[in-house]
């Protein structure tokens, strides 16, 4: 029989729970004799379910996972742990466990996680597991229970993070903790230690010679990249689960290790060390996979230290986690709202009876209204998954298909030195137009796009002086035809104005020079660079920025001789508008009457700092 007094399970700490457990345990064997499958019973208000994994039943040695699922009131909660794992596909990849003596289908990932936990168990273990403790078929219950996730994870003793049992991932975890144990101690010592100096300044080959740290293509780092890129670390829910946890442990096949941020030899320390090196030297060891994992730790540490930080506002969380995965698209919102610093004001409650379109639209409207800002429009694109989502509502199911890796609107962004204020202090005014899927605003029509040039800009590193800089020739000829030799809106030469346009006005101060700046554009750019060798040398420094700012953008000119950068999906006839509440202009497409659809943000040279922000020119518009 199970030792009810064994460590890890103490029913005396919650007498009601202990009594329920004993009664249910007696029913398990009898239930095994019955036919049918497990079904959830209804919860009463204020109840959640907890499951108890049983090491064995009556001493039987079996591979079956047996558990008891019990409803518990908040006032009678025993110590319990929450399991964080990747769901997988429970419908197409289902396995069977026994719950209260009856079969219950769960995903393979969950079965594997429970098996790993049970392997080292000598006594029952009390868990909260969403796939089992919430009746996934009852949308009303699911909505109510998801709304209590913050309470459930906050009150848990710890969160158990299960990354899977892939051999590469296990190898990576062992390497990470070995690396931290051997290096992190000196790295975190006060002052610039010899190891820290080398880590932040020497190449990976040097570090291999000096400290025997494996090189980026060695098996250890290949395994680490596989781990950091795994679905476990790219789930939307993991952000909330780790942010709310008192303690986090990493579950291995037959062991558990500390995952905590505060542990200098733990996973968080490892990620911080990699980020510090990335800032100085680039991401040579783990590549882009670091960004996703670092987002988890950034949110966790911010919530621990500054829970009311603006960084934790829902709009910012949605931006940070855009690349994170989901099973249900609505969880892109519901998986973050519990840790959002503006949750109390937004008042978004999980409701799985609503469509994805309704959830995304309601959320977008509430964020814009509460923040008195249209910054959320930065995350919109015209290439939606379906036409039922308004163009002014970000589709959080997708990566931004018109990727702007360096957003034009750089206010508060470390990727740019520029903070635009195209609308100055004109206040946002959202009005009700009688349709939840339409947004009533005011805007200032700047001009209409007359030419679009989408020829790519390709700056090659090899044989630099013998290769043309594709695209700029077309840009120059279009600009000259539309604008002439002088850009009348700023009084600059075309060379200077076009040079500032193609980098969205983000010049390094020490390279800023009206006549000799390497950003300036000539009709024959290669000839210009050959003629001025010093400028050509500097151009090597600024070429990456030109590529970054023009990537996935088109060059446009307008009827009033403006020019700028717009999304690739912009076309002739689209309108450049200023929208109070947005820092940059937007390209809008006229639909009918006052109605417009959002094409995307743009850079229009000469209006980025309020030059066209005349309140007398405001007119009513409706975004659809």
Coordinates of C-alpha atoms in Angstrom, one line a residue:
X1 CA 0.0 0.0 0.0
X2 CA 1.0 3.6 -0.5
X3 CA 2.6 5.3 2.6
X4 CA 0.3 8.2 3.1
X5 CA 2.9 9.7 5.5
X6 CA 5.7 9.5 3.1
X7 CA 7.7 12.7 2.2
X8 CA 6.2 14.6 -0.6
X9 CA 2.6 13.8 0.3
X10 CA 1.2 15.0 3.6
X11 CA -2.6 14.9 3.5
X12 CA -2.7 16.2 7.1
X13 CA -1.8 19.6 5.6
X14 CA -5.2 19.6 3.9
X15 CA -7.6 17.2 5.7
X16 CA -10.3 17.4 3.1
X17 CA -7.9 16.5 0.3
X18 CA -6.4 13.6 2.3
X19 CA -9.9 12.2 3.0
X20 CA -10.9 12.5 -0.7
X21 CA -7.6 10.8 -1.7
X22 CA -8.1 7.8 0.6
X23 CA -11.7 7.3 -0.6
X24 CA -10.6 7.5 -4.3
X25 CA -7.8 5.2 -3.8
X26 CA -10.1 2.5 -2.5
X27 CA -12.3 2.9 -5.6
X28 CA -9.4 2.6 -8.1
X29 CA -9.2 -1.2 -8.2
X30 CA -13.0 -1.5 -8.4
X31 CA -13.0 1.0 -11.3
X32 CA -10.5 -1.2 -13.2
X33 CA -13.1 -3.9 -13.5
X34 CA -15.6 -1.5 -15.1
X35 CA -15.9 -0.7 -18.8
X36 CA -15.6 2.8 -20.3
X37 CA -13.2 5.7 -20.2
X38 CA -12.6 8.4 -17.7
X39 CA -14.8 11.5 -17.7
X40 CA -14.5 14.6 -15.7
X41 CA -17.1 15.5 -13.1
X42 CA -18.3 19.1 -12.9
X43 CA -16.4 21.5 -10.7
X44 CA -18.1 23.6 -8.1
X45 CA -17.3 27.4 -7.9
X46 CA -13.9 27.9 -6.3
X47 CA -12.6 24.4 -7.1
X48 CA -9.6 23.2 -9.1
X49 CA -8.5 19.7 -9.7
X50 CA -5.2 18.2 -8.6
X51 CA -3.8 14.8 -9.7
X52 CA -1.8 12.4 -7.6
X53 CA 0.7 10.1 -9.5
X54 CA 0.8 6.7 -7.8
X55 CA 4.1 4.8 -7.9
X56 CA 2.4 1.5 -7.8
X57 CA -1.0 -0.1 -7.1
X58 CA -1.0 -3.0 -4.7
X59 CA 2.6 -3.6 -5.4
X60 CA 1.9 -4.4 -9.1
X61 CA 4.9 -3.8 -11.3
X62 CA 3.4 -2.1 -14.4
X63 CA 4.4 0.5 -17.0
X64 CA 0.9 2.0 -16.8
X65 CA 0.7 5.5 -15.4
X66 CA -1.9 5.5 -12.6
X67 CA -3.2 8.7 -11.1
X68 CA -6.1 10.0 -9.0
X69 CA -7.8 13.2 -10.0
X70 CA -9.6 15.1 -7.2
X71 CA -11.5 18.4 -7.0
X72 CA -10.1 20.7 -4.3
X73 CA -11.2 24.0 -2.9
X74 CA -8.6 26.8 -2.6
X75 CA -8.9 26.6 1.2
X76 CA -7.9 22.9 1.2
X77 CA -4.9 22.9 -1.2
X78 CA -2.1 20.5 -0.2
X79 CA 1.5 21.3 -1.4
X80 CA 1.6 20.6 -5.1
X81 CA 3.7 21.2 -8.2
X82 CA 2.8 22.4 -11.7
X83 CA 4.1 20.6 -14.8
X84 CA 5.3 22.7 -17.8
X85 CA 5.7 20.8 -21.0
X86 CA 4.9 20.9 -24.7
X87 CA 1.5 19.4 -25.5
X88 CA 2.2 17.8 -28.8
X89 CA -0.8 16.6 -30.7
X90 CA -3.1 14.8 -28.2
X91 CA -5.7 13.9 -30.9
X92 CA -3.4 12.4 -33.5
X93 CA -0.6 11.2 -31.1
X94 CA -2.5 10.0 -28.1
X95 CA -1.5 7.5 -25.4
X96 CA -3.4 6.0 -22.4
X97 CA -3.0 6.6 -18.7
X98 CA -5.4 5.4 -16.0
X99 CA -7.2 8.2 -14.1
X100 CA -9.3 7.1 -11.1
X101 CA -8.9 3.5 -12.5
X102 CA -10.3 4.4 -15.9
X103 CA -8.4 5.0 -19.2
X104 CA -7.7 8.6 -20.3
X105 CA -6.1 9.6 -23.5
X106 CA -3.2 12.1 -23.3
X107 CA -0.4 13.3 -25.6
X108 CA 2.8 11.3 -25.9
X109 CA 4.8 14.2 -24.5
X110 CA 2.7 14.3 -21.4
X111 CA 2.9 10.5 -21.0
X112 CA 6.7 10.7 -21.3
X113 CA 6.9 13.5 -18.7
X114 CA 4.7 11.5 -16.2
X115 CA 6.8 8.4 -16.8
X116 CA 10.0 10.4 -16.0
X117 CA 8.5 11.8 -12.9
X118 CA 7.3 8.4 -11.7
X119 CA 10.7 6.7 -12.4
X120 CA 12.3 8.3 -9.3
X121 CA 9.2 8.4 -7.2
X122 CA 8.9 6.4 -4.0
X123 CA 5.7 8.0 -2.8
X124 CA 2.7 9.8 -4.4
X125 CA 3.3 13.2 -6.0
X126 CA 0.6 15.9 -6.2
X127 CA 0.6 17.8 -9.5
X128 CA -1.4 20.3 -11.5
X129 CA -1.3 19.4 -15.2
X130 CA -3.5 21.4 -17.5
X131 CA -4.3 18.6 -20.0
X132 CA -5.7 16.5 -17.2
X133 CA -6.9 18.9 -14.5
X134 CA -9.0 20.9 -16.9
X135 CA -11.8 19.4 -18.9
X136 CA -10.7 20.4 -22.3
X137 CA -14.1 19.5 -23.8
X138 CA -16.0 21.9 -21.6
X139 CA -15.3 25.4 -22.9
X140 CA -17.0 27.2 -20.0
X141 CA -14.9 25.3 -17.5
X142 CA -11.7 25.8 -19.6
X143 CA -12.3 29.5 -19.7
X144 CA -12.9 29.7 -15.9
X145 CA -9.8 27.5 -15.1
X146 CA -7.5 29.4 -17.5
X147 CA -8.5 32.6 -15.8
X148 CA -7.2 31.1 -12.5
X149 CA -3.8 30.1 -14.0
X150 CA -2.0 32.9 -12.2
X151 CA -3.3 31.7 -8.8
X152 CA -2.6 28.1 -9.6
X153 CA 1.1 28.7 -10.6
X154 CA 1.7 31.3 -7.9
X155 CA 0.6 28.9 -5.1
X156 CA 2.5 25.9 -6.4
X157 CA 5.6 24.9 -4.6
X158 CA 7.5 24.8 -7.8
X159 CA 7.2 24.4 -11.6
X160 CA 8.6 21.3 -13.2
X161 CA 9.9 22.0 -16.7
X162 CA 10.0 19.0 -18.9
X163 CA 12.1 19.6 -22.1
X164 CA 11.7 16.0 -23.5
X165 CA 13.9 13.0 -23.6
X166 CA 15.6 13.6 -27.0
X167 CA 19.2 12.4 -26.6
X168 CA 20.6 15.6 -28.0
X169 CA 18.6 17.7 -25.5
X170 CA 19.7 15.6 -22.6
X171 CA 23.3 15.9 -23.8
X172 CA 22.8 19.7 -24.0
X173 CA 21.5 20.0 -20.5
X174 CA 24.4 18.0 -19.0
X175 CA 26.9 20.2 -21.0
X176 CA 25.2 23.4 -19.8
X177 CA 25.4 22.6 -16.2
X178 CA 29.0 21.3 -16.5
X179 CA 29.9 24.5 -18.3
X180 CA 28.3 26.6 -15.6
X181 CA 29.9 24.7 -12.8
X182 CA 33.3 25.1 -14.3
X183 CA 33.1 28.6 -15.6
X184 CA 30.2 30.6 -14.1
X185 CA 31.8 30.8 -10.6
X186 CA 34.7 33.0 -11.9
X187 CA 32.5 34.8 -14.4
X188 CA 30.2 36.1 -11.7
X189 CA 33.0 37.2 -9.3
X190 CA 33.3 40.9 -8.7
X191 CA 35.4 42.7 -11.2
X192 CA 36.7 41.7 -14.6
X193 CA 38.2 38.2 -14.0
X194 CA 40.6 36.7 -16.5
X195 CA 37.9 34.3 -17.7
X196 CA 35.3 37.0 -18.1
X197 CA 37.7 39.2 -20.0
X198 CA 38.5 36.3 -22.4
X199 CA 34.8 35.3 -22.7
X200 CA 33.9 38.9 -23.7
X201 CA 36.8 39.5 -26.1
X202 CA 38.4 36.4 -27.5
X203 CA 37.3 34.3 -30.5
X204 CA 35.8 30.8 -30.1
X205 CA 39.0 29.3 -31.4
X206 CA 41.0 31.2 -28.7
X207 CA 38.6 30.0 -26.0
X208 CA 39.0 26.5 -27.1
X209 CA 42.8 26.8 -26.8
X210 CA 42.7 28.7 -23.5
X211 CA 39.8 27.0 -21.6
X212 CA 38.9 24.0 -23.7
X213 CA 35.5 25.4 -24.4
X214 CA 34.1 23.4 -27.3
X215 CA 33.9 25.3 -30.6
X216 CA 30.6 26.3 -32.2
X217 CA 30.4 23.4 -34.5
X218 CA 31.4 20.8 -31.9
X219 CA 28.8 18.3 -30.7
X220 CA 28.1 20.1 -27.4
X221 CA 27.0 23.4 -29.0
X222 CA 25.1 21.5 -31.7
X223 CA 23.1 19.9 -28.9
X224 CA 22.6 23.2 -27.1
X225 CA 21.2 24.8 -30.3
X226 CA 18.8 21.9 -30.7
X227 CA 17.7 22.3 -27.1
X228 CA 17.1 26.0 -27.3
X229 CA 15.3 25.7 -30.6
X230 CA 13.0 22.9 -29.3
X231 CA 9.3 23.4 -29.0
X232 CA 9.4 23.2 -25.2
X233 CA 11.1 26.6 -25.1
X234 CA 9.0 28.2 -27.8
X235 CA 5.6 27.8 -26.3
X236 CA 3.6 30.9 -25.4
X237 CA 2.5 29.3 -22.1
X238 CA 6.1 28.9 -20.9
X239 CA 6.4 32.6 -20.5
X240 CA 3.7 32.8 -17.9
X241 CA 4.5 29.4 -16.3
X242 CA 8.1 30.5 -15.5
X243 CA 7.3 34.1 -14.7
X244 CA 4.8 33.0 -11.9
X245 CA 7.0 30.2 -10.5
X246 CA 8.5 30.3 -7.0
X247 CA 11.1 27.8 -8.1
X248 CA 11.8 26.0 -11.4
X249 CA 13.3 22.6 -11.8
X250 CA 14.3 20.9 -15.0
X251 CA 13.0 17.3 -15.3
X252 CA 15.3 14.7 -16.7
X253 CA 14.8 11.0 -17.2
X254 CA 15.6 10.1 -13.7
X255 CA 16.6 13.3 -12.0
X256 CA 15.7 17.0 -11.5
X257 CA 18.1 19.9 -11.6
X258 CA 17.6 23.6 -10.6
X259 CA 16.7 25.9 -13.4
X260 CA 16.4 29.1 -11.5
X261 CA 17.6 32.5 -12.7
X262 CA 19.2 33.3 -9.3
X263 CA 21.4 30.2 -9.4
X264 CA 24.8 31.3 -10.7
X265 CA 25.5 27.8 -11.9
X266 CA 22.0 27.3 -13.4
X267 CA 20.4 27.7 -16.8
X268 CA 19.7 31.4 -16.3
X269 CA 23.3 32.2 -15.7
X270 CA 24.2 30.3 -18.9
X271 CA 21.8 32.4 -21.0
X272 CA 23.1 35.6 -19.4
X273 CA 26.7 34.7 -20.2
X274 CA 25.8 34.0 -23.8
X275 CA 23.9 37.3 -24.1
X276 CA 26.8 39.3 -22.7
X277 CA 29.1 37.7 -25.3
X278 CA 26.5 38.3 -28.1
X279 CA 26.5 42.1 -27.3
X280 CA 30.2 42.3 -27.6
X281 CA 31.1 39.8 -30.3
X282 CA 28.0 38.4 -31.9
X283 CA 26.1 35.2 -31.4
X284 CA 28.7 32.7 -32.5
X285 CA 27.8 29.8 -30.3
X286 CA 24.0 29.4 -30.4
X287 CA 22.7 31.8 -33.0
X288 CA 19.1 33.2 -33.1
X289 CA 17.9 30.5 -30.7
X290 CA 19.2 32.6 -27.8
X291 CA 16.6 35.3 -28.5
X292 CA 13.7 33.1 -27.7
X293 CA 15.1 31.6 -24.5
X294 CA 16.4 35.0 -23.3
X295 CA 12.9 36.4 -23.6
X296 CA 11.7 33.8 -21.0
X297 CA 14.3 34.9 -18.5
X298 CA 13.8 38.6 -19.2
X299 CA 10.1 38.4 -18.5
X300 CA 10.7 36.2 -15.4
X301 CA 13.3 38.5 -13.9
X302 CA 11.4 41.7 -14.7
X303 CA 8.3 40.3 -13.1
X304 CA 10.2 39.3 -10.0
X305 CA 11.9 42.7 -9.7
X306 CA 9.5 45.2 -11.3
X307 CA 6.1 43.6 -11.7
X308 CA 4.5 46.8 -12.8
X309 CA 7.1 47.5 -15.5
X310 CA 5.8 48.9 -18.8
X311 CA 7.8 46.1 -20.5
X312 CA 5.2 43.7 -19.1
X313 CA 2.2 45.5 -20.7
X314 CA 0.3 43.0 -22.9
X315 CA 1.2 44.7 -26.1
X316 CA 4.9 44.5 -25.4
X317 CA 4.5 40.8 -24.2
X318 CA 2.7 40.0 -27.5
X319 CA 5.6 41.5 -29.4
X320 CA 8.3 39.7 -27.5
X321 CA 6.6 36.4 -27.8
X322 CA 5.4 36.6 -31.4
X323 CA 7.6 33.7 -32.5
X324 CA 6.4 31.5 -29.7
X325 CA 4.1 28.5 -30.5
X326 CA 0.6 27.6 -29.5
X327 CA -2.0 24.8 -29.7
X328 CA -5.0 27.2 -29.6
X329 CA -4.4 30.6 -31.2
X330 CA -6.4 32.3 -28.5
X331 CA -3.7 31.3 -26.0
X332 CA -1.5 33.9 -27.6
X333 CA -3.6 36.3 -25.5
X334 CA -4.8 34.1 -22.7
X335 CA -1.3 32.7 -22.1
X336 CA 0.0 36.1 -21.3
X337 CA -2.8 38.2 -19.7
X338 CA -2.1 36.8 -16.2
X339 CA 1.3 38.4 -16.1
X340 CA 0.6 41.6 -18.0
X341 CA 1.1 44.7 -15.9
X342 CA -1.9 46.3 -17.4
X343 CA -4.2 43.3 -17.0
X344 CA -6.4 45.0 -14.4
X345 CA -7.2 47.9 -16.8
X346 CA -7.6 45.7 -19.9
X347 CA -10.0 43.3 -18.2
X348 CA -9.6 40.6 -20.7
X349 CA -11.0 37.3 -19.4
X350 CA -10.4 33.9 -21.1
X351 CA -13.5 32.9 -23.1
X352 CA -13.0 29.9 -25.4
X353 CA -16.5 30.3 -26.8
X354 CA -15.3 33.3 -28.8
X355 CA -13.7 33.0 -32.2
X356 CA -10.0 33.7 -32.7
X357 CA -11.0 36.7 -34.8
X358 CA -13.1 38.1 -31.9
X359 CA -10.4 37.6 -29.3
X360 CA -7.7 39.2 -31.4
X361 CA -9.9 42.1 -32.3
X362 CA -11.3 42.8 -28.8
X363 CA -7.7 42.6 -27.5
X364 CA -6.3 45.1 -30.1
X365 CA -9.1 47.6 -29.4
X366 CA -8.6 47.4 -25.6
X367 CA -4.8 47.8 -25.9
X368 CA -5.1 50.8 -28.2
X369 CA -7.8 52.4 -26.0
X370 CA -6.1 51.8 -22.7
X371 CA -2.6 52.9 -23.9
X372 CA -4.0 55.9 -25.9
X373 CA -1.6 54.8 -28.6
X374 CA -1.7 53.1 -32.0
X375 CA 1.8 51.5 -31.6
X376 CA 0.1 48.1 -32.0
X377 CA -0.3 48.9 -35.7
X378 CA 3.4 48.2 -36.0
X379 CA 2.6 44.5 -35.9
X380 CA 0.0 44.5 -38.6
X381 CA 0.5 43.2 -42.1
X382 CA -1.7 42.8 -45.2
X383 CA -0.9 39.1 -45.7
X384 CA -3.3 37.7 -43.2
X385 CA -4.1 34.0 -42.7
X386 CA -7.7 34.8 -43.5
X387 CA -9.8 37.8 -44.6
X388 CA -12.0 37.8 -41.5
X389 CA -9.4 39.6 -39.4
X390 CA -9.5 43.4 -39.8
X391 CA -6.3 44.8 -41.3
X392 CA -5.8 47.0 -38.2
X393 CA -5.6 43.9 -35.9
X394 CA -2.3 42.1 -35.6
X395 CA -2.5 38.4 -36.5
X396 CA -0.5 36.9 -33.7
X397 CA -0.6 33.4 -35.3
X398 CA 2.0 34.4 -37.8
X399 CA 5.5 35.8 -38.0
X400 CA 5.3 39.2 -39.7
X401 CA 5.3 38.1 -43.3
X402 CA 6.5 41.6 -44.3
X403 CA 9.4 41.4 -41.9
X404 CA 10.7 44.7 -40.8
X405 CA 13.6 43.4 -38.6
X406 CA 14.5 47.0 -37.9
X407 CA 11.2 48.8 -37.4
X408 CA 11.0 52.3 -38.8
X409 CA 9.3 53.4 -35.6
X410 CA 12.2 53.2 -33.3
X411 CA 10.9 55.1 -30.3
X412 CA 12.3 53.3 -27.3
X413 CA 14.1 50.8 -29.5
X414 CA 17.8 50.0 -29.1
X415 CA 18.1 49.1 -32.8
X416 CA 18.0 52.8 -33.9
X417 CA 19.2 56.2 -32.7
X418 CA 16.0 57.9 -34.0
X419 CA 12.8 58.5 -32.2
X420 CA 10.2 59.8 -34.6
X421 CA 7.3 62.0 -33.7
X422 CA 5.4 62.4 -36.9
X423 CA 2.2 63.4 -35.2
X424 CA 3.8 65.4 -32.4
X425 CA 1.3 65.5 -29.5
X426 CA -1.9 65.1 -31.4
X427 CA -4.1 63.0 -29.2
X428 CA -5.6 59.7 -30.2
X429 CA -9.4 59.7 -30.5
X430 CA -11.1 56.3 -31.0
X431 CA -14.8 56.5 -31.7
X432 CA -17.5 53.9 -31.9
X433 CA -18.8 53.2 -35.4
X434 CA -21.3 50.5 -34.5
X435 CA -19.1 47.6 -35.6
X436 CA -16.6 45.9 -33.3
X437 CA -14.5 45.0 -36.3
X438 CA -14.0 48.6 -37.4
X439 CA -12.0 51.3 -35.7
X440 CA -13.1 54.9 -35.9
X441 CA -10.2 57.4 -35.9
X442 CA -8.9 60.7 -37.3
X443 CA -6.1 61.1 -39.8
X444 CA -4.2 63.6 -41.9
X445 CA -3.8 62.8 -45.6
X446 CA -0.3 63.7 -46.5
X447 CA -0.2 62.6 -50.1
X448 CA -0.9 59.8 -52.7
X449 CA 1.7 57.4 -53.8
X450 CA 2.4 57.7 -57.5
X451 CA 5.4 55.4 -58.1
X452 CA 6.6 52.2 -56.3
X453 CA 10.0 50.7 -56.9
X454 CA 10.6 47.3 -55.3
X455 CA 13.9 46.4 -57.0
X456 CA 16.0 44.7 -54.3
X457 CA 19.2 46.3 -52.9
X458 CA 22.0 43.8 -53.0
X459 CA 25.3 45.0 -51.6
X460 CA 27.9 42.2 -52.0
X461 CA 31.0 41.8 -49.9
X462 CA 33.1 40.0 -52.5
X463 CA 34.8 42.1 -55.2
X464 CA 33.1 45.2 -53.8
X465 CA 34.4 47.7 -56.3
X466 CA 33.6 45.5 -59.3
X467 CA 30.0 44.7 -58.3
X468 CA 27.1 47.1 -58.9
X469 CA 24.9 48.0 -55.9
X470 CA 21.7 46.7 -57.4
X471 CA 18.5 48.7 -56.9
X472 CA 20.0 52.1 -56.1
X473 CA 20.3 53.0 -59.8
X474 CA 16.5 52.5 -60.2
X475 CA 15.8 54.3 -56.9
X476 CA 18.0 57.3 -58.1
X477 CA 16.3 57.5 -61.5
X478 CA 12.8 57.3 -60.1
X479 CA 13.6 59.9 -57.4
X480 CA 15.2 62.3 -59.9
X481 CA 12.3 62.1 -62.2
X482 CA 9.8 62.7 -59.4
X483 CA 11.7 65.1 -57.2
X484 CA 14.4 66.7 -59.3
X485 CA 18.0 67.6 -58.1
X486 CA 16.7 69.3 -54.9
X487 CA 14.3 67.8 -52.3
X488 CA 12.1 70.9 -51.7
X489 CA 10.6 69.7 -48.5
X490 CA 14.0 69.8 -46.7
X491 CA 16.1 71.9 -49.1
X492 CA 18.6 69.1 -49.4
X493 CA 20.3 67.8 -52.5
X494 CA 18.7 64.7 -53.9
X495 CA 21.9 62.8 -53.1
X496 CA 21.6 63.8 -49.4
X497 CA 17.8 63.3 -49.1
X498 CA 17.8 59.9 -50.8
X499 CA 20.8 58.8 -48.7
X500 CA 18.9 59.6 -45.5
X501 CA 15.7 58.0 -46.9
X502 CA 17.3 54.6 -47.6
X503 CA 18.5 54.3 -43.9
X504 CA 15.3 55.8 -42.5
X505 CA 17.4 58.7 -41.2
X506 CA 19.4 56.6 -38.8
X507 CA 22.9 58.0 -39.2
X508 CA 25.8 57.6 -36.8
X509 CA 26.6 61.1 -35.6
X510 CA 30.3 60.8 -36.4
X511 CA 29.5 60.0 -40.1
X512 CA 26.9 62.7 -40.5
X513 CA 28.1 65.2 -43.1
X514 CA 25.8 66.9 -45.6
X515 CA 28.4 66.7 -48.4
X516 CA 30.7 63.7 -47.7
X517 CA 28.5 61.3 -45.8
X518 CA 28.9 57.7 -46.9
X519 CA 25.1 57.4 -46.7
X520 CA 24.7 59.9 -49.6
X521 CA 23.6 58.4 -53.0
X522 CA 25.1 59.2 -56.4
X523 CA 23.6 58.4 -59.8
X524 CA 26.5 56.0 -60.3
X525 CA 27.2 54.8 -56.8
X526 CA 30.2 52.6 -57.8
X527 CA 31.8 55.5 -59.7
X528 CA 31.2 57.7 -56.6
X529 CA 32.9 55.2 -54.3
X530 CA 35.9 54.8 -56.7
X531 CA 36.2 58.5 -56.9
X532 CA 36.2 59.0 -53.1
X533 CA 38.2 56.1 -51.5
X534 CA 37.7 57.4 -48.0
X535 CA 34.0 57.4 -48.5
X536 CA 34.2 53.9 -50.0
X537 CA 36.0 52.7 -46.9
X538 CA 33.3 54.2 -44.7
X539 CA 30.6 52.7 -46.9
X540 CA 31.7 49.2 -45.8
X541 CA 30.7 50.3 -42.3
X542 CA 27.2 51.6 -43.3
X543 CA 26.3 49.1 -46.0
X544 CA 24.7 46.6 -43.5
X545 CA 22.4 49.3 -42.1
X546 CA 21.3 50.2 -45.7
X547 CA 20.4 46.5 -46.2
X548 CA 18.6 46.3 -42.8
X549 CA 16.5 49.4 -43.3
X550 CA 15.5 48.6 -46.9
X551 CA 14.9 44.9 -46.4
X552 CA 11.3 44.0 -47.3
X553 CA 10.5 47.6 -48.2
X554 CA 9.8 49.4 -51.4
X555 CA 10.9 52.9 -52.4
X556 CA 8.0 55.3 -53.2
X557 CA 7.4 58.8 -54.5
X558 CA 4.2 60.9 -54.2
X559 CA 2.4 63.5 -56.3
X560 CA 3.7 66.3 -54.0
X561 CA 7.3 65.1 -54.4
X562 CA 7.7 63.2 -51.1
X563 CA 9.7 60.0 -51.1
X564 CA 10.1 57.2 -48.6
X565 CA 10.1 53.5 -47.7
X566 CA 6.9 51.5 -47.6
X567 CA 5.9 47.8 -47.2
X568 CA 6.4 45.6 -50.2
X569 CA 2.6 45.3 -50.5
X570 CA 2.1 49.0 -51.0
X571 CA 1.0 50.0 -54.5
X572 CA 0.4 53.1 -56.6
X573 CA -2.7 55.0 -55.4
X574 CA -2.3 54.1 -51.7
X575 CA -2.3 57.0 -49.4
X576 CA 0.3 58.2 -46.9
X577 CA -1.5 59.3 -43.7
X578 CA -0.6 60.6 -40.2
X579 CA -2.6 58.9 -37.5
X580 CA -2.6 60.6 -34.0
X581 CA -1.4 58.1 -31.5
X582 CA 1.2 56.7 -34.0
X583 CA 4.8 58.0 -34.1
X584 CA 5.3 57.3 -37.8
X585 CA 3.2 57.7 -41.0
X586 CA 1.1 54.8 -42.3
X587 CA 0.2 53.6 -45.8
X588 CA -3.5 53.1 -46.0
X589 CA -5.6 51.7 -48.9
X590 CA -8.9 53.4 -49.6
X591 CA -11.8 50.9 -49.5
X592 CA -15.1 52.9 -49.6
X593 CA -16.3 56.2 -48.3
X594 CA -14.4 56.8 -45.0
X595 CA -13.1 53.3 -44.8
X596 CA -9.4 52.3 -45.3
X597 CA -7.4 49.2 -44.7
X598 CA -3.9 49.3 -43.1
X599 CA -1.0 48.4 -45.5
X600 CA 1.7 49.2 -42.9
X601 CA 4.1 51.8 -41.4
X602 CA 6.3 53.9 -43.7
X603 CA 9.1 56.4 -43.7
X604 CA 8.3 59.6 -45.6
X605 CA 11.3 62.0 -45.7
X606 CA 10.5 65.4 -44.4
X607 CA 7.4 64.6 -42.3
X608 CA 8.9 62.3 -39.6
X609 CA 9.2 65.0 -36.9
X610 CA 5.8 66.7 -37.1
X611 CA 6.3 68.9 -40.2
X612 CA 2.8 67.9 -41.5
X613 CA 1.0 67.4 -38.2
X614 CA -1.6 70.2 -38.6
X615 CA -4.7 69.6 -36.5
X616 CA -6.7 71.6 -38.9
X617 CA -6.2 68.9 -41.5
X618 CA -7.6 66.1 -39.4
X619 CA -10.5 64.2 -41.0
X620 CA -12.6 61.2 -39.8
X621 CA -11.6 57.8 -41.1
X622 CA -12.5 54.2 -40.3
X623 CA -10.0 51.4 -40.4
X624 CA -11.4 48.0 -41.6

